[in-house]
Coordinates of C-alpha atoms in Angstrom, one line a residue:
M1 CA 131.6 131.0 65.5
L2 CA 128.4 131.6 67.3
K3 CA 126.6 128.5 66.0
P4 CA 129.2 126.0 67.4
L5 CA 129.0 127.8 70.8
L6 CA 125.2 127.6 70.8
L7 CA 125.4 123.9 69.9
I8 CA 127.8 123.2 72.7
A9 CA 125.7 125.2 75.2
T10 CA 122.6 123.3 74.2
F11 CA 124.4 120.0 74.6
V12 CA 125.7 121.0 78.0
V13 CA 122.3 122.1 79.2
S14 CA 120.5 119.0 77.9
T15 CA 123.2 116.7 79.4
T16 CA 122.9 118.5 82.8
A17 CA 119.2 118.2 82.7
S18 CA 119.4 114.6 81.9
A19 CA 121.9 113.9 84.7
S20 CA 119.7 115.8 87.1
N21 CA 116.7 113.8 85.9
Y22 CA 118.6 110.6 86.5
A23 CA 119.7 111.7 90.0
E24 CA 116.1 112.5 90.9
R25 CA 114.9 109.2 89.6
E26 CA 117.6 107.4 91.6
S27 CA 116.6 109.2 94.8
L28 CA 112.9 108.4 94.2
A29 CA 113.8 104.8 93.7
K30 CA 115.7 104.8 97.0
L31 CA 112.6 106.4 98.6
V32 CA 110.4 103.6 97.3
H33 CA 112.8 101.1 98.8
E34 CA 112.7 102.8 102.1
L35 CA 108.9 102.9 102.1
D36 CA 109.0 99.2 101.5
G37 CA 111.2 98.7 104.5
L38 CA 108.9 100.7 106.7
S39 CA 106.4 97.9 106.6
A40 CA 108.4 95.7 109.0
L41 CA 108.7 98.7 111.4
V42 CA 105.0 99.2 111.3
D43 CA 104.4 95.5 112.0
E44 CA 106.8 95.7 114.9
A45 CA 105.2 98.8 116.4
Q46 CA 101.7 97.2 116.0
G47 CA 103.0 94.0 117.7
R48 CA 104.2 96.1 120.7
A49 CA 101.0 98.1 121.0
N50 CA 98.9 97.7 124.1
P51 CA 95.6 96.1 122.9
D52 CA 93.8 97.5 126.0
S53 CA 94.8 101.1 125.4
R54 CA 91.9 103.6 125.3
I55 CA 93.4 105.4 122.4
R56 CA 94.8 103.3 119.6
F57 CA 97.1 104.2 116.8
Q58 CA 95.5 103.5 113.4
Y59 CA 98.1 101.1 111.8
N60 CA 95.8 100.2 108.9
Q61 CA 95.5 103.8 108.0
L62 CA 99.3 104.3 108.2
R63 CA 99.8 101.3 105.9
K64 CA 97.3 102.7 103.4
D65 CA 99.0 106.1 103.4
L66 CA 102.4 104.5 103.0
L67 CA 101.1 102.4 100.1
M68 CA 99.6 105.5 98.5
M69 CA 102.9 107.4 98.7
R70 CA 104.7 104.4 97.3
L71 CA 102.3 103.9 94.4
G72 CA 102.5 107.6 93.5
I73 CA 106.2 107.7 93.4
Q74 CA 106.3 104.4 91.5
E75 CA 103.8 105.7 89.0
H76 CA 106.1 108.7 88.4
L77 CA 109.1 106.4 87.9
D78 CA 107.2 104.1 85.5
G79 CA 106.0 107.1 83.4
P80 CA 107.8 108.5 80.4
N81 CA 111.0 110.5 81.0
I82 CA 109.8 113.2 78.7
E83 CA 106.3 114.6 78.5
P84 CA 104.8 114.3 75.1
R85 CA 104.6 117.5 73.2
S86 CA 101.3 119.0 72.1
Y87 CA 101.0 120.3 68.6
A88 CA 98.5 122.7 67.1
P89 CA 96.0 120.9 64.9
L90 CA 96.6 120.9 61.2
S91 CA 94.2 122.9 59.1
G92 CA 93.8 120.3 56.4
D93 CA 92.9 123.0 53.9
Y94 CA 95.7 123.4 51.4
R95 CA 93.8 125.0 48.5
R96 CA 93.2 128.6 47.9

């Protein structure tokens, strides 16, 4: 009786974790899309900037930072869903 319950519990936990992982990935993909959309807003703001202003906003640095965030999120999304496991090395000595 205990084994079927453990099996069901394991399945429910793994399914929930998988659904949670999917939801996170979906949210991150939306975030990448929003970061892509910010490019037009940055261009618009830069176009409205006063070129004679004594202190100027650094639009190029903003673009670099947005790109860095986008690439970091995309790298996570493109990576494997499950981290590879590390195993202890084999001894290779099977004789006594």
